[in-house]
mmCIF file of C-alpha atoms in Angstrom:
data_model
loop_
_atom_site.group_PDB
_atom_site.id
_atom_site.type_symbol
_atom_site.label_atom_id
_atom_site.label_comp_id
_atom_site.label_asym_id
_atom_site.label_seq_id
_atom_site.Cartn_x
_atom_site.Cartn_y
_atom_site.Cartn_z
ATOM 1 C CA UNK A 1 -82.702 -112.909 -8.450
ATOM 2 C CA UNK A 2 -79.748 -111.646 -10.526
ATOM 3 C CA UNK A 3 -78.529 -108.076 -10.540
ATOM 4 C CA UNK A 4 -76.388 -105.995 -12.878
ATOM 5 C CA UNK A 5 -75.926 -102.268 -13.192
ATOM 6 C CA UNK A 6 -76.544 -102.406 -17.047
ATOM 7 C CA UNK A 7 -78.806 -105.049 -18.524
ATOM 8 C CA UNK A 8 -78.334 -105.469 -22.505
ATOM 9 C CA UNK A 9 -81.214 -107.502 -24.065
ATOM 10 C CA UNK A 10 -79.647 -108.800 -27.172
ATOM 11 C CA UNK A 11 -76.234 -110.299 -28.038
ATOM 12 C CA UNK A 12 -75.964 -109.095 -31.671
ATOM 13 C CA UNK A 13 -73.602 -106.523 -32.973
ATOM 14 C CA UNK A 14 -75.668 -103.522 -31.390
ATOM 15 C CA UNK A 15 -75.597 -105.190 -28.042
ATOM 16 C CA UNK A 16 -71.927 -106.101 -28.247
ATOM 17 C CA UNK A 17 -70.346 -103.010 -29.437
ATOM 18 C CA UNK A 18 -72.752 -101.015 -26.936
ATOM 19 C CA UNK A 19 -71.496 -103.054 -24.273
ATOM 20 C CA UNK A 20 -67.598 -102.559 -25.336
ATOM 21 C CA UNK A 21 -68.116 -98.710 -25.315
ATOM 22 C CA UNK A 22 -69.845 -98.787 -21.947
ATOM 23 C CA UNK A 23 -66.586 -100.962 -20.594
ATOM 24 C CA UNK A 24 -64.416 -98.106 -22.233
ATOM 25 C CA UNK A 25 -66.341 -95.191 -20.449
ATOM 26 C CA UNK A 26 -66.057 -96.748 -17.169
ATOM 27 C CA UNK A 27 -68.963 -99.174 -16.564
ATOM 28 C CA UNK A 28 -68.111 -102.412 -14.947
ATOM 29 C CA UNK A 29 -71.193 -104.149 -14.239
ATOM 30 C CA UNK A 30 -73.057 -105.125 -17.204
ATOM 31 C CA UNK A 31 -75.147 -108.426 -18.035
ATOM 32 C CA UNK A 32 -75.849 -109.425 -21.504
ATOM 33 C CA UNK A 33 -79.082 -111.437 -21.960
ATOM 34 C CA UNK A 34 -79.890 -113.420 -24.991
ATOM 35 C CA UNK A 35 -82.658 -116.074 -25.791
ATOM 36 C CA UNK A 36 -80.130 -118.228 -27.986
ATOM 37 C CA UNK A 37 -77.205 -120.361 -26.715
ATOM 38 C CA UNK A 38 -74.899 -117.950 -28.302
ATOM 39 C CA UNK A 39 -73.950 -114.604 -29.717
ATOM 40 C CA UNK A 40 -75.227 -113.096 -33.071
ATOM 41 C CA UNK A 41 -77.546 -116.246 -34.167
ATOM 42 C CA UNK A 42 -79.692 -113.859 -36.278
ATOM 43 C CA UNK A 43 -79.509 -110.834 -38.604
ATOM 44 C CA UNK A 44 -75.796 -109.965 -37.100
ATOM 45 C CA UNK A 45 -74.370 -113.326 -37.895
ATOM 46 C CA UNK A 46 -76.224 -113.729 -41.070
ATOM 47 C CA UNK A 47 -75.779 -110.730 -43.295
ATOM 48 C CA UNK A 48 -73.519 -110.345 -46.392
ATOM 49 C CA UNK A 49 -70.670 -108.904 -44.368
ATOM 50 C CA UNK A 50 -70.553 -105.727 -46.517
ATOM 51 C CA UNK A 51 -69.188 -102.521 -44.877
ATOM 52 C CA UNK A 52 -71.493 -99.724 -46.436
ATOM 53 C CA UNK A 53 -69.941 -96.335 -47.199
ATOM 54 C CA UNK A 54 -73.242 -93.936 -46.923
ATOM 55 C CA UNK A 55 -74.247 -93.733 -50.546
ATOM 56 C CA UNK A 56 -77.957 -94.484 -49.965
ATOM 57 C CA UNK A 57 -79.030 -92.949 -46.755
ATOM 58 C CA UNK A 58 -80.537 -89.293 -46.362
ATOM 59 C CA UNK A 59 -78.298 -86.656 -45.254
ATOM 60 C CA UNK A 60 -78.436 -85.754 -41.669
ATOM 61 C CA UNK A 61 -80.194 -89.292 -40.936
ATOM 62 C CA UNK A 62 -78.598 -91.324 -38.196
ATOM 63 C CA UNK A 63 -77.840 -93.843 -40.776
ATOM 64 C CA UNK A 64 -75.838 -91.305 -42.767
ATOM 65 C CA UNK A 65 -74.438 -89.719 -39.474
ATOM 66 C CA UNK A 66 -73.003 -93.183 -38.359
ATOM 67 C CA UNK A 67 -72.468 -95.122 -41.476
ATOM 68 C CA UNK A 68 -69.140 -93.651 -42.714
ATOM 69 C CA UNK A 69 -67.297 -93.414 -39.465
ATOM 70 C CA UNK A 70 -68.569 -96.672 -38.595
ATOM 71 C CA UNK A 71 -67.097 -98.094 -41.752
ATOM 72 C CA UNK A 72 -63.652 -96.606 -40.817
ATOM 73 C CA UNK A 73 -63.791 -97.846 -37.120
ATOM 74 C CA UNK A 74 -64.639 -101.359 -38.133
ATOM 75 C CA UNK A 75 -61.613 -101.887 -40.947
ATOM 76 C CA UNK A 76 -59.490 -100.541 -37.848
ATOM 77 C CA UNK A 77 -60.816 -103.190 -35.781
ATOM 78 C CA UNK A 78 -60.548 -105.843 -38.135
ATOM 79 C CA UNK A 79 -56.899 -104.703 -38.988
ATOM 80 C CA UNK A 80 -55.923 -104.505 -34.997
ATOM 81 C CA UNK A 81 -57.251 -107.880 -34.272
ATOM 82 C CA UNK A 82 -56.133 -109.665 -37.481
ATOM 83 C CA UNK A 83 -59.658 -110.317 -38.639
ATOM 84 C CA UNK A 84 -60.563 -111.241 -42.446
ATOM 85 C CA UNK A 85 -61.287 -107.943 -44.619
ATOM 86 C CA UNK A 86 -61.316 -107.318 -48.314
ATOM 87 C CA UNK A 87 -60.975 -103.890 -48.931
ATOM 88 C CA UNK A 88 -62.492 -104.633 -52.590
ATOM 89 C CA UNK A 89 -65.152 -101.714 -53.396
ATOM 90 C CA UNK A 90 -68.466 -101.518 -54.913
ATOM 91 C CA UNK A 91 -70.097 -100.335 -58.365
ATOM 92 C CA UNK A 92 -73.664 -99.442 -58.518
ATOM 93 C CA UNK A 93 -75.030 -99.675 -62.112
ATOM 94 C CA UNK A 94 -78.159 -99.164 -64.084
ATOM 95 C CA UNK A 95 -80.082 -101.529 -66.014
ATOM 96 C CA UNK A 96 -81.968 -99.104 -67.870
ATOM 97 C CA UNK A 97 -81.633 -95.260 -69.071
ATOM 98 C CA UNK A 98 -84.799 -94.321 -66.829
ATOM 99 C CA UNK A 99 -82.307 -95.416 -63.700
ATOM 100 C CA UNK A 100 -79.923 -92.365 -64.477
ATOM 101 C CA UNK A 101 -81.512 -89.810 -62.628
ATOM 102 C CA UNK A 102 -81.620 -91.999 -59.159
ATOM 103 C CA UNK A 103 -77.909 -92.964 -60.066
ATOM 104 C CA UNK A 104 -77.145 -89.134 -59.765
ATOM 105 C CA UNK A 105 -79.147 -88.751 -56.878
ATOM 106 C CA UNK A 106 -77.148 -91.539 -55.151
ATOM 107 C CA UNK A 107 -74.148 -89.767 -56.147
ATOM 108 C CA UNK A 108 -75.539 -86.256 -54.752
ATOM 109 C CA UNK A 109 -76.344 -88.073 -51.210
ATOM 110 C CA UNK A 110 -73.048 -89.769 -50.996
ATOM 111 C CA UNK A 111 -71.132 -86.577 -51.817
ATOM 112 C CA UNK A 112 -73.190 -84.836 -48.901
ATOM 113 C CA UNK A 113 -72.452 -87.443 -46.439
ATOM 114 C CA UNK A 114 -69.080 -87.386 -47.428
ATOM 115 C CA UNK A 115 -68.616 -90.720 -49.183
ATOM 116 C CA UNK A 116 -65.983 -90.935 -51.529
ATOM 117 C CA UNK A 117 -67.531 -91.734 -54.828
ATOM 118 C CA UNK A 118 -67.042 -91.580 -58.452
ATOM 119 C CA UNK A 119 -69.230 -91.579 -61.715
ATOM 120 C CA UNK A 120 -67.712 -93.748 -64.313
ATOM 121 C CA UNK A 121 -68.317 -94.601 -68.016
ATOM 122 C CA UNK A 122 -68.931 -98.019 -69.431
ATOM 123 C CA UNK A 123 -65.480 -98.422 -70.312
ATOM 124 C CA UNK A 124 -64.139 -97.558 -66.725
ATOM 125 C CA UNK A 125 -66.556 -100.154 -65.432
ATOM 126 C CA UNK A 126 -65.196 -102.874 -67.249
ATOM 127 C CA UNK A 127 -61.470 -102.108 -65.888
ATOM 128 C CA UNK A 128 -63.131 -102.290 -62.448
ATOM 129 C CA UNK A 129 -65.570 -105.628 -62.936
ATOM 130 C CA UNK A 130 -65.133 -107.043 -66.004
ATOM 131 C CA UNK A 131 -68.328 -108.941 -65.613
ATOM 132 C CA UNK A 132 -70.896 -105.828 -65.024
ATOM 133 C CA UNK A 133 -72.926 -103.764 -67.261
ATOM 134 C CA UNK A 134 -74.697 -100.492 -67.066
ATOM 135 C CA UNK A 135 -76.386 -98.237 -69.196
ATOM 136 C CA UNK A 136 -74.566 -94.864 -69.847
ATOM 137 C CA UNK A 137 -72.825 -94.503 -66.370
ATOM 138 C CA UNK A 138 -72.212 -96.364 -63.175
ATOM 139 C CA UNK A 139 -71.004 -95.309 -59.679
ATOM 140 C CA UNK A 140 -67.881 -96.319 -58.362
ATOM 141 C CA UNK A 141 -67.680 -96.863 -54.180
ATOM 142 C CA UNK A 142 -63.859 -97.507 -53.559
ATOM 143 C CA UNK A 143 -64.889 -97.232 -49.673
ATOM 144 C CA UNK A 144 -67.101 -100.443 -49.348
ATOM 145 C CA UNK A 145 -65.522 -103.619 -48.116
ATOM 146 C CA UNK A 146 -66.611 -106.916 -46.965
ATOM 147 C CA UNK A 147 -65.744 -108.723 -43.441
ATOM 148 C CA UNK A 148 -66.455 -112.005 -41.555
ATOM 149 C CA UNK A 149 -69.490 -111.199 -39.354
ATOM 150 C CA UNK A 150 -68.889 -114.015 -37.020
ATOM 151 C CA UNK A 151 -65.351 -113.248 -36.514
ATOM 152 C CA UNK A 152 -65.946 -109.819 -35.670
ATOM 153 C CA UNK A 153 -68.734 -111.062 -33.256
ATOM 154 C CA UNK A 154 -66.663 -113.717 -31.677
ATOM 155 C CA UNK A 155 -63.666 -111.410 -31.261
ATOM 156 C CA UNK A 156 -66.116 -108.906 -29.270
ATOM 157 C CA UNK A 157 -67.013 -111.413 -27.317
ATOM 158 C CA UNK A 158 -63.568 -112.670 -26.205
ATOM 159 C CA UNK A 159 -62.930 -108.680 -25.492
ATOM 160 C CA UNK A 160 -66.011 -108.393 -23.411
ATOM 161 C CA UNK A 161 -65.174 -111.694 -21.364
ATOM 162 C CA UNK A 162 -61.440 -110.529 -20.722
ATOM 163 C CA UNK A 163 -62.449 -107.448 -19.614
ATOM 164 C CA UNK A 164 -64.380 -109.089 -16.429
ATOM 165 C CA UNK A 165 -66.667 -106.513 -16.649
ATOM 166 C CA UNK A 166 -69.204 -108.082 -18.777
ATOM 167 C CA UNK A 167 -71.370 -111.188 -18.239
ATOM 168 C CA UNK A 168 -73.400 -113.182 -20.528
ATOM 169 C CA UNK A 169 -76.751 -114.875 -19.687
ATOM 170 C CA UNK A 170 -77.860 -117.146 -23.000
ATOM 171 C CA UNK A 171 -81.042 -119.024 -23.111
ATOM 172 C CA UNK A 172 -82.807 -115.895 -21.291
ATOM 173 C CA UNK A 173 -85.703 -114.846 -23.393
ATOM 174 C CA UNK A 174 -87.029 -111.631 -22.326
ATOM 175 C CA UNK A 175 -90.508 -112.324 -21.129
ATOM 176 C CA UNK A 176 -91.831 -109.191 -19.266
ATOM 177 C CA UNK A 177 -91.474 -106.471 -17.222
ATOM 178 C CA UNK A 178 -92.553 -107.785 -13.491
ATOM 179 C CA UNK A 179 -91.790 -104.295 -11.699
ATOM 180 C CA UNK A 180 -89.872 -101.408 -11.947
ATOM 181 C CA UNK A 181 -86.215 -102.082 -12.987
ATOM 182 C CA UNK A 182 -86.513 -105.853 -12.953
ATOM 183 C CA UNK A 183 -87.154 -108.067 -16.120
ATOM 184 C CA UNK A 184 -88.667 -111.375 -16.447
ATOM 185 C CA UNK A 185 -86.622 -114.233 -18.629
ATOM 186 C CA UNK A 186 -86.813 -117.538 -19.269
ATOM 187 C CA UNK A 187 -83.609 -118.059 -17.109
ATOM 188 C CA UNK A 188 -85.180 -116.090 -14.027
ATOM 189 C CA UNK A 189 -85.650 -112.583 -12.887
ATOM 190 C CA UNK A 190 -83.079 -109.840 -13.364
ATOM 191 C CA UNK A 191 -82.895 -106.843 -11.571
ATOM 192 C CA UNK A 192 -81.212 -103.651 -13.189
ATOM 193 C CA UNK A 193 -79.803 -99.996 -12.769
ATOM 194 C CA UNK A 194 -80.481 -99.497 -16.366
ATOM 195 C CA UNK A 195 -82.010 -101.647 -19.194
ATOM 196 C CA UNK A 196 -80.908 -101.626 -22.910
ATOM 197 C CA UNK A 197 -83.084 -103.087 -25.506
ATOM 198 C CA UNK A 198 -80.722 -104.298 -28.189
ATOM 199 C CA UNK A 199 -83.051 -107.302 -29.280
ATOM 200 C CA UNK A 200 -83.120 -106.960 -33.267
ATOM 201 C CA UNK A 201 -85.985 -108.615 -34.599
ATOM 202 C CA UNK A 202 -88.112 -108.686 -31.086
ATOM 203 C CA UNK A 203 -87.090 -105.080 -30.186
ATOM 204 C CA UNK A 204 -90.541 -104.001 -30.665
ATOM 205 C CA UNK A 205 -91.783 -106.651 -28.127
ATOM 206 C CA UNK A 206 -89.338 -105.616 -25.564
ATOM 207 C CA UNK A 207 -89.783 -101.827 -26.045
ATOM 208 C CA UNK A 208 -93.770 -102.395 -25.367
ATOM 209 C CA UNK A 209 -93.293 -104.072 -22.334
ATOM 210 C CA UNK A 210 -91.865 -100.492 -20.963
ATOM 211 C CA UNK A 211 -94.576 -98.750 -22.589
ATOM 212 C CA UNK A 212 -92.270 -97.185 -25.236
ATOM 213 C CA UNK A 213 -92.964 -97.461 -29.178
ATOM 214 C CA UNK A 214 -96.160 -98.700 -28.983
ATOM 215 C CA UNK A 215 -96.949 -97.051 -32.487
ATOM 216 C CA UNK A 216 -94.365 -99.300 -34.297
ATOM 217 C CA UNK A 217 -94.581 -102.667 -35.186
ATOM 218 C CA UNK A 218 -92.034 -105.169 -36.702
ATOM 219 C CA UNK A 219 -92.833 -106.609 -40.041
ATOM 220 C CA UNK A 220 -90.171 -109.110 -41.195
ATOM 221 C CA UNK A 221 -88.316 -109.478 -44.660
ATOM 222 C CA UNK A 222 -86.744 -112.824 -45.840
ATOM 223 C CA UNK A 223 -83.541 -112.294 -47.613
ATOM 224 C CA UNK A 224 -82.587 -115.596 -49.540
ATOM 225 C CA UNK A 225 -79.175 -116.046 -51.594
ATOM 226 C CA UNK A 226 -77.791 -117.713 -54.377
ATOM 227 C CA UNK A 227 -73.938 -118.506 -54.834
ATOM 228 C CA UNK A 228 -72.233 -117.898 -58.209
ATOM 229 C CA UNK A 229 -70.034 -120.834 -59.641
ATOM 230 C CA UNK A 230 -67.723 -121.476 -62.315
ATOM 231 C CA UNK A 231 -65.351 -119.381 -64.262
ATOM 232 C CA UNK A 232 -67.660 -116.259 -64.275
ATOM 233 C CA UNK A 233 -67.437 -116.064 -60.577
ATOM 234 C CA UNK A 234 -63.723 -115.342 -61.235
ATOM 235 C CA UNK A 235 -64.739 -111.789 -62.911
ATOM 236 C CA UNK A 236 -66.510 -110.521 -60.059
ATOM 237 C CA UNK A 237 -63.756 -108.707 -58.113
ATOM 238 C CA UNK A 238 -65.908 -106.692 -55.538
ATOM 239 C CA UNK A 239 -69.501 -105.884 -55.340
ATOM 240 C CA UNK A 240 -72.022 -105.295 -58.420
ATOM 241 C CA UNK A 241 -75.253 -103.532 -57.060
ATOM 242 C CA UNK A 242 -78.311 -102.216 -59.128
ATOM 243 C CA UNK A 243 -79.834 -98.726 -58.312
ATOM 244 C CA UNK A 244 -82.202 -99.275 -55.754
ATOM 245 C CA UNK A 245 -85.772 -97.945 -55.426
ATOM 246 C CA UNK A 246 -84.648 -95.488 -52.802
ATOM 247 C CA UNK A 247 -88.222 -94.888 -51.526
ATOM 248 C CA UNK A 248 -87.827 -98.303 -49.890
ATOM 249 C CA UNK A 249 -84.948 -99.615 -47.425
ATOM 250 C CA UNK A 250 -83.911 -102.409 -49.704
ATOM 251 C CA UNK A 251 -80.898 -102.432 -52.018
ATOM 252 C CA UNK A 252 -81.789 -105.268 -54.597
ATOM 253 C CA UNK A 253 -80.234 -108.640 -55.444
ATOM 254 C CA UNK A 254 -76.269 -107.892 -55.934
ATOM 255 C CA UNK A 255 -73.488 -109.602 -56.517
ATOM 256 C CA UNK A 256 -70.638 -109.552 -53.746
ATOM 257 C CA UNK A 257 -67.324 -111.588 -53.285
ATOM 258 C CA UNK A 258 -66.758 -111.990 -49.696
ATOM 259 C CA UNK A 259 -63.472 -112.579 -47.472
ATOM 260 C CA UNK A 260 -63.582 -116.331 -48.179
ATOM 261 C CA UNK A 261 -63.707 -115.777 -51.823
ATOM 262 C CA UNK A 262 -67.260 -116.915 -52.324
ATOM 263 C CA UNK A 263 -69.690 -114.785 -54.521
ATOM 264 C CA UNK A 264 -73.086 -114.878 -53.359
ATOM 265 C CA UNK A 265 -76.365 -113.201 -55.113
ATOM 266 C CA UNK A 266 -78.964 -111.806 -53.227
ATOM 267 C CA UNK A 267 -80.622 -111.065 -50.992
ATOM 268 C CA UNK A 268 -84.286 -110.761 -51.676
ATOM 269 C CA UNK A 269 -86.655 -108.904 -50.041
ATOM 270 C CA UNK A 270 -89.591 -111.166 -49.433
ATOM 271 C CA UNK A 271 -92.300 -110.589 -47.005
ATOM 272 C CA UNK A 272 -91.900 -113.193 -44.185
ATOM 273 C CA UNK A 273 -94.332 -114.782 -42.047
ATOM 274 C CA UNK A 274 -92.156 -115.065 -38.578
ATOM 275 C CA UNK A 275 -89.499 -113.021 -37.289
ATOM 276 C CA UNK A 276 -87.117 -116.134 -37.726
ATOM 277 C CA UNK A 277 -88.823 -117.575 -41.054
ATOM 278 C CA UNK A 278 -85.675 -118.519 -42.781
ATOM 279 C CA UNK A 279 -86.920 -121.428 -44.503
ATOM 280 C CA UNK A 280 -90.633 -121.976 -46.212
ATOM 281 C CA UNK A 281 -92.073 -123.087 -42.934
ATOM 282 C CA UNK A 282 -89.185 -122.706 -40.532
ATOM 283 C CA UNK A 283 -89.740 -119.896 -37.972
ATOM 284 C CA UNK A 284 -93.527 -119.853 -38.959
ATOM 285 C CA UNK A 285 -95.238 -119.596 -35.244
ATOM 286 C CA UNK A 286 -98.313 -118.401 -33.621
ATOM 287 C CA UNK A 287 -97.694 -114.641 -34.574
ATOM 288 C CA UNK A 288 -97.722 -115.600 -38.128
ATOM 289 C CA UNK A 289 -101.661 -114.198 -38.643
ATOM 290 C CA UNK A 290 -100.853 -111.159 -37.107
ATOM 291 C CA UNK A 291 -97.925 -110.329 -39.207
ATOM 292 C CA UNK A 292 -100.037 -111.592 -42.135
ATOM 293 C CA UNK A 293 -102.675 -108.802 -41.099
ATOM 294 C CA UNK A 294 -100.097 -105.937 -41.068
ATOM 295 C CA UNK A 295 -98.769 -106.953 -44.312
ATOM 296 C CA UNK A 296 -102.347 -106.956 -45.704
ATOM 297 C CA UNK A 297 -102.876 -103.512 -44.474
ATOM 298 C CA UNK A 298 -99.537 -102.098 -45.902
ATOM 299 C CA UNK A 299 -100.515 -103.500 -48.884
ATOM 300 C CA UNK A 300 -103.645 -101.918 -49.059
ATOM 301 C CA UNK A 301 -102.226 -98.454 -47.859
ATOM 302 C CA UNK A 302 -98.694 -98.316 -49.118
ATOM 303 C CA UNK A 303 -98.146 -98.518 -52.557
ATOM 304 C CA UNK A 304 -94.475 -98.640 -52.338
ATOM 305 C CA UNK A 305 -95.281 -101.916 -50.102
ATOM 306 C CA UNK A 306 -97.536 -103.415 -52.671
ATOM 307 C CA UNK A 307 -94.805 -103.430 -55.319
ATOM 308 C CA UNK A 308 -92.338 -105.073 -53.256
ATOM 309 C CA UNK A 309 -94.873 -107.465 -52.155
ATOM 310 C CA UNK A 310 -95.745 -108.369 -55.710
ATOM 311 C CA UNK A 311 -92.397 -108.540 -57.227
ATOM 312 C CA UNK A 312 -90.346 -110.061 -54.260
ATOM 313 C CA UNK A 313 -91.868 -113.509 -53.584
ATOM 314 C CA UNK A 314 -91.394 -114.455 -57.368
ATOM 315 C CA UNK A 315 -87.741 -114.806 -56.380
ATOM 316 C CA UNK A 316 -88.601 -118.076 -54.337
ATOM 317 C CA UNK A 317 -88.511 -119.024 -58.225
ATOM 318 C CA UNK A 318 -85.103 -119.866 -59.729
ATOM 319 C CA UNK A 319 -86.428 -118.224 -62.925
ATOM 320 C CA UNK A 320 -87.348 -114.816 -61.843
ATOM 321 C CA UNK A 321 -84.421 -114.473 -59.011
ATOM 322 C CA UNK A 322 -82.134 -115.423 -62.074
ATOM 323 C CA UNK A 323 -83.624 -112.966 -64.366
ATOM 324 C CA UNK A 324 -83.262 -110.097 -61.574
ATOM 325 C CA UNK A 325 -79.235 -110.741 -61.145
ATOM 326 C CA UNK A 326 -78.637 -111.385 -65.117
ATOM 327 C CA UNK A 327 -79.649 -107.726 -65.427
ATOM 328 C CA UNK A 328 -76.456 -106.366 -63.779
ATOM 329 C CA UNK A 329 -73.932 -108.484 -65.703
ATOM 330 C CA UNK A 330 -72.675 -108.888 -69.585
ATOM 331 C CA UNK A 331 -73.481 -112.456 -69.300
ATOM 332 C CA UNK A 332 -74.801 -115.273 -66.889
ATOM 333 C CA UNK A 333 -75.682 -118.826 -67.547
ATOM 334 C CA UNK A 334 -78.467 -120.594 -65.340
ATOM 335 C CA UNK A 335 -75.676 -123.377 -64.331
ATOM 336 C CA UNK A 336 -73.767 -120.745 -63.083
ATOM 337 C CA UNK A 337 -75.968 -120.015 -60.222
ATOM 338 C CA UNK A 338 -76.604 -122.561 -57.499
ATOM 339 C CA UNK A 339 -78.443 -123.124 -54.079
ATOM 340 C CA UNK A 340 -77.022 -122.091 -50.923
ATOM 341 C CA UNK A 341 -78.585 -122.589 -47.348
ATOM 342 C CA UNK A 342 -77.752 -118.819 -46.434
ATOM 343 C CA UNK A 343 -80.962 -116.958 -45.656
ATOM 344 C CA UNK A 344 -81.475 -113.724 -43.503
ATOM 345 C CA UNK A 345 -84.401 -111.747 -41.945
ATOM 346 C CA UNK A 346 -84.686 -108.198 -41.960
ATOM 347 C CA UNK A 347 -86.156 -106.950 -38.997
ATOM 348 C CA UNK A 348 -88.196 -103.817 -40.428
ATOM 349 C CA UNK A 349 -90.172 -101.407 -38.391
ATOM 350 C CA UNK A 350 -93.410 -99.726 -39.476
ATOM 351 C CA UNK A 351 -95.270 -96.951 -38.067
ATOM 352 C CA UNK A 352 -98.630 -97.881 -37.656
ATOM 353 C CA UNK A 353 -99.901 -94.272 -37.710
ATOM 354 C CA UNK A 354 -98.790 -93.530 -41.312
ATOM 355 C CA UNK A 355 -98.286 -96.930 -42.581
ATOM 356 C CA UNK A 356 -94.997 -96.412 -43.727
ATOM 357 C CA UNK A 357 -91.830 -98.034 -43.391
ATOM 358 C CA UNK A 358 -89.373 -96.597 -41.049
ATOM 359 C CA UNK A 359 -86.359 -95.262 -42.751
ATOM 360 C CA UNK A 360 -84.017 -94.647 -40.220
ATOM 361 C CA UNK A 361 -82.405 -96.096 -37.059
ATOM 362 C CA UNK A 362 -85.113 -95.517 -34.267
ATOM 363 C CA UNK A 363 -83.842 -94.545 -30.732
ATOM 364 C CA UNK A 364 -86.313 -94.097 -27.818
ATOM 365 C CA UNK A 365 -85.897 -94.007 -23.927
ATOM 366 C CA UNK A 366 -87.572 -93.638 -20.619
ATOM 367 C CA UNK A 367 -86.050 -93.142 -17.144
ATOM 368 C CA UNK A 368 -84.778 -96.711 -16.789
ATOM 369 C CA UNK A 369 -84.573 -98.075 -20.400
ATOM 370 C CA UNK A 370 -82.775 -97.345 -23.725
ATOM 371 C CA UNK A 371 -84.343 -98.930 -26.814
ATOM 372 C CA UNK A 372 -82.867 -99.241 -29.977
ATOM 373 C CA UNK A 373 -85.465 -100.044 -32.684
ATOM 374 C CA UNK A 374 -85.169 -100.641 -36.389
ATOM 375 C CA UNK A 375 -81.397 -101.137 -36.307
ATOM 376 C CA UNK A 376 -81.599 -102.116 -40.069
ATOM 377 C CA UNK A 377 -78.838 -102.038 -42.482
ATOM 378 C CA UNK A 378 -76.241 -100.397 -42.319
ATOM 379 C CA UNK A 379 -76.578 -101.254 -38.459
ATOM 380 C CA UNK A 380 -73.250 -103.623 -38.922
ATOM 381 C CA UNK A 381 -71.288 -101.402 -40.633
ATOM 382 C CA UNK A 382 -72.522 -98.366 -38.188
ATOM 383 C CA UNK A 383 -72.202 -100.096 -35.136
ATOM 384 C CA UNK A 384 -68.921 -98.972 -33.468
ATOM 385 C CA UNK A 385 -69.632 -95.498 -33.982
ATOM 386 C CA UNK A 386 -73.477 -95.820 -33.402
ATOM 387 C CA UNK A 387 -72.733 -97.321 -29.923
ATOM 388 C CA UNK A 388 -70.461 -94.186 -29.163
ATOM 389 C CA UNK A 389 -73.450 -92.032 -30.327
ATOM 390 C CA UNK A 390 -75.658 -93.625 -28.234
ATOM 391 C CA UNK A 391 -73.412 -93.516 -25.214
ATOM 392 C CA UNK A 392 -72.966 -89.661 -25.732
ATOM 393 C CA UNK A 393 -76.404 -89.086 -25.726
ATOM 394 C CA UNK A 394 -77.641 -91.607 -23.026
ATOM 395 C CA UNK A 395 -74.927 -93.010 -20.839
ATOM 396 C CA UNK A 396 -72.562 -90.019 -20.325
ATOM 397 C CA UNK A 397 -71.217 -91.114 -16.859
ATOM 398 C CA UNK A 398 -70.590 -94.523 -15.239
ATOM 399 C CA UNK A 399 -73.380 -95.478 -12.937
ATOM 400 C CA UNK A 400 -75.587 -92.483 -13.849
ATOM 401 C CA UNK A 401 -77.499 -92.605 -17.236
ATOM 402 C CA UNK A 402 -77.989 -89.345 -18.735
ATOM 403 C CA UNK A 403 -81.666 -88.225 -18.698
ATOM 404 C CA UNK A 404 -81.730 -86.540 -21.954
ATOM 405 C CA UNK A 405 -82.948 -88.293 -25.354
ATOM 406 C CA UNK A 406 -81.957 -88.290 -28.787
#
């Protein structure tokens, strides 16, 4: 049996940054488990690479508290280690006059959260993003940046390995908790002093093994992308986002110029049938019937989910995806939009009691474990600061996790 002072389940951005923070605070016996052969194989390595800047999140929420400072820390991390970063900003545009009140609400939220934002007119928008169109006003968000998520993950792994205080155990899927301070994995049994669940799309399963978070289940949403090619791609300087429906945690199909100068369109938010259902059938497993049942219940009881479930699957078809993207720009030709294999899964938590999508990060703990649930966007942006928040609240002294909760 392997032993460690602290075991972290999940080698994505939350698990890696939390391990880094613990090392900085004096912890020296950390084991990171992951069911894959390498780090960041799912949401952390498949996202758009956008560093968000606190626009969308309800003031006072964990997402709001951690996003801006996380943005700053991640920028500094990239500069310190020579990692790719483009600080090219973002605009949020309105497609109809009816979206103007929601745009003003985003401006209010962003201002209250401390973000640097500016309401601009159509003329100013044309100078910033020549291809973008808006009705009346748009919101300029200069603190938004783009990074290479895989490069950041790789640097974190090097840093943790070089510390000599962190080990990795890959191909080790968590399968259960056979006894106090023990975890069963496909690579054998592990004993620990404290267990941290940063398992992303499988966080609810791990939490339930500890008797934690039983009232929550995960519902996966698939994000598919396409790519902008040809001369119109040169007219996208940063990111062009629509005004989202702020009742749901999805931001809508948008244009983003990445650090390697590819311009992507997406992602969608299509209800998926598996936690790793990246293709049509790829990743669909024996859990599909129960996921379909959860979707059916949500469809019946949650009008906001019902709107997503009726609209988003249509974007599998090029015409509907294209028509959605075309509303954000002055001109777009079908030949400009080409396929790509890029796809991701948003592991969205649902409260079974209220049938609502959980809109914030969720953290629960017991005496021997801490569970990071619902690490949805902006989890990558927030991660370095979020790790500090978790350590402050739960892991204050080396070798002696704090007993209090959030």
